[in-house]
Amino acid sequence: MKRDFLTFLKENIVVFDGAFGTMLQRAVKDVGILPERCNLERPARVEEIHRAYAEAGADVITANTFGANEKKTGDAALSAELIGAGVEIARRAAGERYVALDIGPIGRLLEPLGSLTFAEAYDIFAREMEAGKGADLILIETMADLTECKAALLAARETTRLPVLCSMTFEESGRTFTGCAAECFALTASPLADAVGVNCSLGPAQLLPSVKAILAHTDKPVLVQANAGLPDADFCYDVNAEAFAEAYEEMLSLGVRIVGGCCGTTPDYIRRLRALADTKKPSPVPFRRQAAVCSATRYLPVDGVRVIGERINPTGKKAMKAALLAGDYGYAAAQALEQQDAGADILDVNAGLPELDEKAVLTKLVKQVQAVCELPLQIDCGKADAVEAALRAYTGKAIVNSVNGEDKVLDALLPVVKKYGAAVVGLTIDERGVPKTAQERVAIAEKIIARAKAYGIPEEDVYIDCLTLTVSAEQAQAQETLAAIRAVKQKYAVKTVLGVSNISFGLPNRQIVNTAFLTGALYAGLDLPILNPNVPENMQAVAAFNALTGKDKNCAAYLEKYGSAAVQASASGKGAPAAEGGKRDIVYCIRKGLPEAADCARALLETTPPLRLIDEFLIPALNAVGEEYERGVLFLPQLIAAAESAKLCFDEVKKRLGGNAGAERGKIVLATVKGDVHDIGKNIAKTVLENYGYTVIDLGKNVPPEEIVRAVGKEIRLCGLSALMTTTVVHMEETIRLLRKHCPQCRVMVGGAVLNEDYAKKIGADRYCKDATADVKMAEEVFHDSHVS
């Protein structure tokens, strides 16, 4: 009898199968736009491929269900039928081997990058998993968006009892195309998955750095399904089966537990992996538990002082309170960006007002802040339902602030913290109130740490708050707080948190007291001060502490920040930076993706001609964002946010020009070619090009060459074509041939995961555009002469 898969995984190196599409293309001349239809139309061919992998020694046969979701099939019933048939075919071929339900990306961008909501994505994945419930395990693979990945993982966990494996596709930078870092994926996915890893995009040697990063940041088994290297202009992959297996030998020695192949691999590759796995035993992994949090794009180890910005909190902040009551989430977004610019490492997010629906508002706040700011978040709330809703909306590993020593609070919140893999702040307070002595606070801390461990939360994910009381009312308590911090740090591996400014309530010139107390707390062992980073003295105290204690090696960070700066005193830090004529205002708002850019545009249009506004303000701001994107300083979410902000400004310009601004900049035709239903890349290009002011004629997906030629006609000067599947590049080539014949004035840019510069030249394209910023550069080149200044 076949053993439970997770039991089998604990004892063995597991071998998955290889590429299905590679084999299908060899066996079937016309695969069609949806290879999963072969489950109904060519089941014998599908079973033959699965059987070849089974005979090669694969432990797991992956069903032909990768792209069978309802957004790609166009029909939920058809999706379920294809998935059910795919699992059944795989089961026949697998025999006593395991069958994996294969779940790929939906093919639509989730909010805020696109229009698909998290709830919609979750429901789509849940229906796929219901249709494939006859499988032995679920493989969620080739994910690029961590938010979509999380939706799939939650759907798997909450609607099935099957083991769940999950992998993302990383570029050589160690990030996905949306900017998700390997470390961030590991921290976010590990609590929800039974194994995590990488697949597709690159060969095994190029994926090794991402594999190492994941191994160092997860306690779950790691899987690797690499491509057979990179394809050349003829789509021949450059790593043969022998070299492929040799590269995996190093991965197994590092602790990888699950191996298999992706694009370009065949049963011969799997046969080599089987032979390799049979000679190896599972190796120790480099994972060592440490305190760390993350967003989708920023990994933050808590290995020194990390500042938590306190400004997104309505308590005692009239402007924030008014904004939240009015539903103005843009104000909170601006506060987030100001704190990030001021040097905060983490942002506290709080919606605790009696007049508000805390669950709804907190969730919206989390979404709004993470849409424009890449800092990790601290969810500041004590209500379990609101905390869960916020953690569900958050992409990354967050901190939950807070629990306390009350049993009912611990039992309500700790299971939620555990489910999402968050860190948690424990306040040293219980039913009796705030203890007067350090010893009593330490005792409550010990209770919280022990209860967290009972729920499976390690010490490294527990942050203790020894509480700051007002020195003007209880003067002796300042020393008790510092003594409690020292005692907790000496005894446990936890981190410590403190709301510093509470110390000075009721006193004049509060910052004098705050700075002194902050310095004392840092020397007592405070790791995470909660403070206003816009107050210069706060950040100066932290920088000086790091320099004096050697945490800032050679005082490098201190010199960089203060080497040529005049000493600053406290400032209010209200609003975005301003400059003469409003130019810095609009540039700042666009670069930060703030909707206030539209207000700036309206103000400038009172004195600035519309096309001059485009040339001197909007385009330079977008170009600056594009340059930072190319350097890897910003990532796709920030690029899209900036583009959307600029679009609001272009809308104001269009009002003045009667809607002709886009025509002035240029018209561009975009299409995903015949046979291809994947249009994420095209949609990103459309968004960015439109927000640079171009008029985009979007023909959609699966567009025949003749239709593209008709749309281009004799006037359009630039056409962009997209393809994701190797089987559809032939239609791209045919489209380019017809465009050359009938539309000689039109230049052609192409993009898609299956393309490269060599192949783009081979099929006659003018330019291979790897990403949306390359599309913009091509457009600027084509339309430069018609650019009106």
Coordinates of N, CA and C in Angstrom, one line a residue, residues 47 185 192 247 293 308 361 421 510 546 595 634 672 728 735 742:
E47 N -1.4 10.4 -21.5 CA -1.1 9.2 -20.6 C 0.3 8.7 -21.1
F185 N 9.7 35.1 -0.1 CA 8.8 33.9 -0.4 C 9.0 32.9 0.7
L192 N 2.4 28.0 5.4 CA 1.2 27.5 4.8 C 1.5 26.3 3.9
A247 N 24.5 19.3 -11.8 CA 24.2 20.5 -11.1 C 23.3 20.2 -9.8
V293 N 11.2 39.7 9.6 CA 9.9 40.0 9.0 C 10.2 40.4 7.5
I308 N 10.3 51.1 14.4 CA 9.0 50.9 13.9 C 8.3 52.3 13.9
V361 N -11.6 48.8 8.2 CA -10.6 49.9 8.0 C -9.2 49.4 8.1
G421 N 2.0 32.6 10.2 CA 3.5 32.7 10.4 C 4.0 34.1 10.8
R510 N 8.8 67.6 25.3 CA 8.8 66.1 25.5 C 9.9 65.4 24.8
N546 N 24.2 52.9 17.4 CA 24.8 51.9 16.6 C 26.3 52.1 16.4
P595 N -2.1 59.4 -5.1 CA -3.2 60.0 -5.9 C -3.2 61.5 -5.9
L634 N 13.6 49.9 -7.4 CA 12.2 49.7 -7.3 C 11.7 48.5 -8.0
T672 N -1.6 40.0 -27.9 CA -1.1 38.6 -27.7 C -1.4 37.8 -28.9
T728 N 3.3 29.2 -29.9 CA 2.7 30.4 -30.6 C 3.6 31.4 -31.2
T735 N 2.9 37.1 -38.1 CA 2.4 38.5 -37.9 C 3.4 39.5 -38.4
H742 N 2.6 44.8 -45.4 CA 1.4 45.7 -45.6 C 1.5 47.0 -44.8

